[in-house]
């Protein structure tokens, strides 16, 4: 189980990393291969392909342990440059 | 002039919203202007636009229902679908274009539900255009935070022993839920099984119908 | 939007009107021809801000974004759009009348 943290960055402009996941820790569910970076495509630029991962988070790790059913999960696709290694939460 | 609405039935047999008879809006004016400019510039043709509309109209949840019914009855296909859903649906003959599809299987222990919090990503090249509620602020906001409350509004109540897995379509993948096969359907044909598979059951906000 | 508090999920459903289907088709065609990507569509939708989500319908927002992306992509100019919209608006009071030329 490889734990990763979504970087807590807050740039302007079009990014495909939801606000509610920034700074949250999950595990890589699977690698999806490389896809053109939407942050470049959004402005009509040539886009390098970046590794894309499905990252699985516990709802308790996103919303706090007092959330109903904290062991339910949320999977999202996150690009490599938004992820950093992390310890288990 | 009078408008003959019989010329304006969608393939589903429902009338289009009667926009022909409502006052022309600014945004409708823009649509007409953009479309005509693209034709005048040689970028597209009226026939291409009509063909694109026909292509999208022909896509419907019935396509996905066939995929699900095949997965319920053919173990090899099910395995292929779970491994590479794009390839498996193309092998069935569906023209899904560049769609990157992942199939999510519901079981006794796991219930999957799909949302796009950033916009309205949906496997439109297989299932057609998404329902209005899928694009609503309420669905997009709440499903990632209180999925069971949202599911309950759709009439789906799950035991605590079932894990809910929410899938936020944030990037390049699109998702189809393979609902659990209802009990008592052992003797049904693939065709009969497909009739049990609703659109909502493939988004995860519903279950397959009972026979 | 993800995680925000909100009321019950609305259940009303409408069949798409012809002008909405045309907007959808123009998005597919415009991106297939290389004038923009779905990411450009989303960028402009987001830049329109939260008010637009409440005050405009889904395909109203889409045609606004498709148009801006096509202008940015060089398909036509703002001046050409202005002239064409003015001409279209003078054709009649309803969508049916104004769209008759095509």
PDB file of C-alpha atoms in Angstrom, chain C:
ATOM      1  CA  UNK C   1     -18.444  22.177  -5.118  1.00  0.00           C
ATOM      2  CA  UNK C   2     -17.416  18.712  -3.860  1.00  0.00           C
ATOM      3  CA  UNK C   3     -18.214  18.498  -0.166  1.00  0.00           C
ATOM      4  CA  UNK C   4     -20.307  21.665   0.064  1.00  0.00           C
ATOM      5  CA  UNK C   5     -23.604  21.566   1.913  1.00  0.00           C
ATOM      6  CA  UNK C   6     -26.612  21.521  -0.408  1.00  0.00           C
ATOM      7  CA  UNK C   7     -30.275  20.582  -0.424  1.00  0.00           C
ATOM      8  CA  UNK C   8     -31.937  17.462  -1.818  1.00  0.00           C
ATOM      9  CA  UNK C   9     -30.895  16.245  -5.264  1.00  0.00           C
ATOM     10  CA  UNK C  10     -33.445  17.613  -7.755  1.00  0.00           C
ATOM     11  CA  UNK C  11     -35.370  15.021  -9.704  1.00  0.00           C
ATOM     12  CA  UNK C  12     -36.832  17.047 -12.591  1.00  0.00           C
ATOM     13  CA  UNK C  13     -35.700  15.919 -16.005  1.00  0.00           C
ATOM     14  CA  UNK C  14     -36.123  17.543 -19.399  1.00  0.00           C
ATOM     15  CA  UNK C  15     -35.602  16.172 -22.866  1.00  0.00           C
ATOM     16  CA  UNK C  16     -32.875  18.122 -24.578  1.00  0.00           C
ATOM     17  CA  UNK C  17     -34.129  20.702 -27.034  1.00  0.00           C
ATOM     18  CA  UNK C  18     -32.768  20.999 -30.541  1.00  0.00           C
ATOM     19  CA  UNK C  19     -30.705  24.089 -29.756  1.00  0.00           C
ATOM     20  CA  UNK C  20     -29.130  22.290 -26.766  1.00  0.00           C
ATOM     21  CA  UNK C  21     -28.255  19.287 -28.903  1.00  0.00           C
ATOM     22  CA  UNK C  22     -26.688  21.638 -31.421  1.00  0.00           C
ATOM     23  CA  UNK C  23     -24.529  23.190 -28.703  1.00  0.00           C
ATOM     24  CA  UNK C  24     -23.398  19.718 -27.675  1.00  0.00           C
ATOM     25  CA  UNK C  25     -22.579  18.871 -31.287  1.00  0.00           C
ATOM     26  CA  UNK C  26     -20.635  22.125 -31.750  1.00  0.00           C
ATOM     27  CA  UNK C  27     -18.497  21.258 -28.724  1.00  0.00           C
ATOM     28  CA  UNK C  28     -17.696  17.803 -30.127  1.00  0.00           C
ATOM     29  CA  UNK C  29     -16.991  19.156 -33.606  1.00  0.00           C
ATOM     30  CA  UNK C  30     -14.956  22.147 -32.413  1.00  0.00           C
ATOM     31  CA  UNK C  31     -12.710  19.899 -30.352  1.00  0.00           C
ATOM     32  CA  UNK C  32     -12.521  17.192 -33.037  1.00  0.00           C
ATOM     33  CA  UNK C  33     -11.298  19.864 -35.468  1.00  0.00           C
ATOM     34  CA  UNK C  34      -8.566  20.847 -33.029  1.00  0.00           C
ATOM     35  CA  UNK C  35      -9.789  24.317 -32.071  1.00  0.00           C
ATOM     36  CA  UNK C  36      -9.885  23.521 -28.376  1.00  0.00           C
ATOM     37  CA  UNK C  37     -10.069  20.666 -25.891  1.00  0.00           C
ATOM     38  CA  UNK C  38     -12.620  19.692 -23.295  1.00  0.00           C
ATOM     39  CA  UNK C  39     -10.160  21.151 -20.806  1.00  0.00           C
ATOM     40  CA  UNK C  40     -10.476  24.534 -22.505  1.00  0.00           C
ATOM     41  CA  UNK C  41     -14.247  24.172 -22.323  1.00  0.00           C
ATOM     42  CA  UNK C  42     -13.995  23.536 -18.583  1.00  0.00           C
ATOM     43  CA  UNK C  43     -11.539  26.378 -17.991  1.00  0.00           C
ATOM     44  CA  UNK C  44     -13.931  28.946 -19.404  1.00  0.00           C
ATOM     45  CA  UNK C  45     -16.890  27.406 -17.559  1.00  0.00           C
ATOM     46  CA  UNK C  46     -14.956  27.750 -14.301  1.00  0.00           C
ATOM     47  CA  UNK C  47     -13.813  31.280 -15.111  1.00  0.00           C
ATOM     48  CA  UNK C  48     -17.462  32.276 -15.572  1.00  0.00           C
ATOM     49  CA  UNK C  49     -17.797  31.959 -11.796  1.00  0.00           C
ATOM     50  CA  UNK C  50     -20.381  30.693  -9.374  1.00  0.00           C
ATOM     51  CA  UNK C  51     -23.067  33.198 -10.357  1.00  0.00           C
ATOM     52  CA  UNK C  52     -23.190  31.790 -13.882  1.00  0.00           C
ATOM     53  CA  UNK C  53     -24.021  28.338 -12.484  1.00  0.00           C
ATOM     54  CA  UNK C  54     -27.152  29.780 -10.896  1.00  0.00           C
ATOM     55  CA  UNK C  55     -28.185  32.295 -13.555  1.00  0.00           C
ATOM     56  CA  UNK C  56     -27.551  30.308 -16.750  1.00  0.00           C
ATOM     57  CA  UNK C  57     -28.683  26.868 -17.859  1.00  0.00           C
ATOM     58  CA  UNK C  58     -26.185  24.099 -18.596  1.00  0.00           C
ATOM     59  CA  UNK C  59     -26.110  24.590 -22.365  1.00  0.00           C
ATOM     60  CA  UNK C  60     -26.197  28.379 -22.061  1.00  0.00           C
ATOM     61  CA  UNK C  61     -22.933  28.078 -20.165  1.00  0.00           C
ATOM     62  CA  UNK C  62     -21.646  25.627 -22.750  1.00  0.00           C
ATOM     63  CA  UNK C  63     -22.311  27.843 -25.778  1.00  0.00           C
ATOM     64  CA  UNK C  64     -20.641  30.756 -23.991  1.00  0.00           C
ATOM     65  CA  UNK C  65     -17.583  28.584 -23.398  1.00  0.00           C
ATOM     66  CA  UNK C  66     -17.580  26.977 -26.847  1.00  0.00           C
ATOM     67  CA  UNK C  67     -17.742  30.438 -28.403  1.00  0.00           C
ATOM     68  CA  UNK C  68     -14.893  31.835 -26.334  1.00  0.00           C
ATOM     69  CA  UNK C  69     -12.729  28.808 -27.084  1.00  0.00           C
ATOM     70  CA  UNK C  70     -13.448  29.074 -30.817  1.00  0.00           C
ATOM     71  CA  UNK C  71     -12.475  32.752 -30.830  1.00  0.00           C
ATOM     72  CA  UNK C  72      -9.307  31.974 -28.857  1.00  0.00           C
ATOM     73  CA  UNK C  73      -8.597  29.161 -31.296  1.00  0.00           C
ATOM     74  CA  UNK C  74      -8.922  31.487 -34.271  1.00  0.00           C
ATOM     75  CA  UNK C  75     -12.045  30.008 -35.867  1.00  0.00           C
ATOM     76  CA  UNK C  76     -13.580  33.477 -36.279  1.00  0.00           C
ATOM     77  CA  UNK C  77     -13.264  36.915 -34.747  1.00  0.00           C
ATOM     78  CA  UNK C  78     -15.328  38.744 -32.163  1.00  0.00           C
ATOM     79  CA  UNK C  79     -16.296  41.252 -34.872  1.00  0.00           C
ATOM     80  CA  UNK C  80     -17.602  38.455 -37.094  1.00  0.00           C
ATOM     81  CA  UNK C  81     -19.596  37.023 -34.202  1.00  0.00           C
ATOM     82  CA  UNK C  82     -21.061  40.418 -33.351  1.00  0.00           C
ATOM     83  CA  UNK C  83     -22.229  41.012 -36.920  1.00  0.00           C
ATOM     84  CA  UNK C  84     -23.661  37.505 -37.205  1.00  0.00           C
ATOM     85  CA  UNK C  85     -25.527  37.671 -33.886  1.00  0.00           C
ATOM     86  CA  UNK C  86     -26.989  41.022 -34.887  1.00  0.00           C
ATOM     87  CA  UNK C  87     -28.147  39.577 -38.186  1.00  0.00           C
ATOM     88  CA  UNK C  88     -29.618  36.463 -36.524  1.00  0.00           C
ATOM     89  CA  UNK C  89     -31.501  38.496 -33.906  1.00  0.00           C
ATOM     90  CA  UNK C  90     -33.222  40.496 -36.653  1.00  0.00           C
ATOM     91  CA  UNK C  91     -34.627  37.412 -38.363  1.00  0.00           C
ATOM     92  CA  UNK C  92     -37.522  36.893 -35.981  1.00  0.00           C
ATOM     93  CA  UNK C  93     -38.792  36.735 -32.453  1.00  0.00           C
ATOM     94  CA  UNK C  94     -38.474  32.984 -31.873  1.00  0.00           C
ATOM     95  CA  UNK C  95     -35.701  30.411 -32.188  1.00  0.00           C
ATOM     96  CA  UNK C  96     -37.626  28.736 -34.983  1.00  0.00           C
ATOM     97  CA  UNK C  97     -37.765  31.934 -36.997  1.00  0.00           C
ATOM     98  CA  UNK C  98     -34.151  32.939 -36.351  1.00  0.00           C
ATOM     99  CA  UNK C  99     -32.740  29.493 -37.104  1.00  0.00           C
ATOM    100  CA  UNK C 100     -34.721  29.054 -40.294  1.00  0.00           C
ATOM    101  CA  UNK C 101     -31.856  30.023 -42.551  1.00  0.00           C
ATOM    102  CA  UNK C 102     -30.190  26.760 -41.598  1.00  0.00           C
TER     103      UNK C 102
END
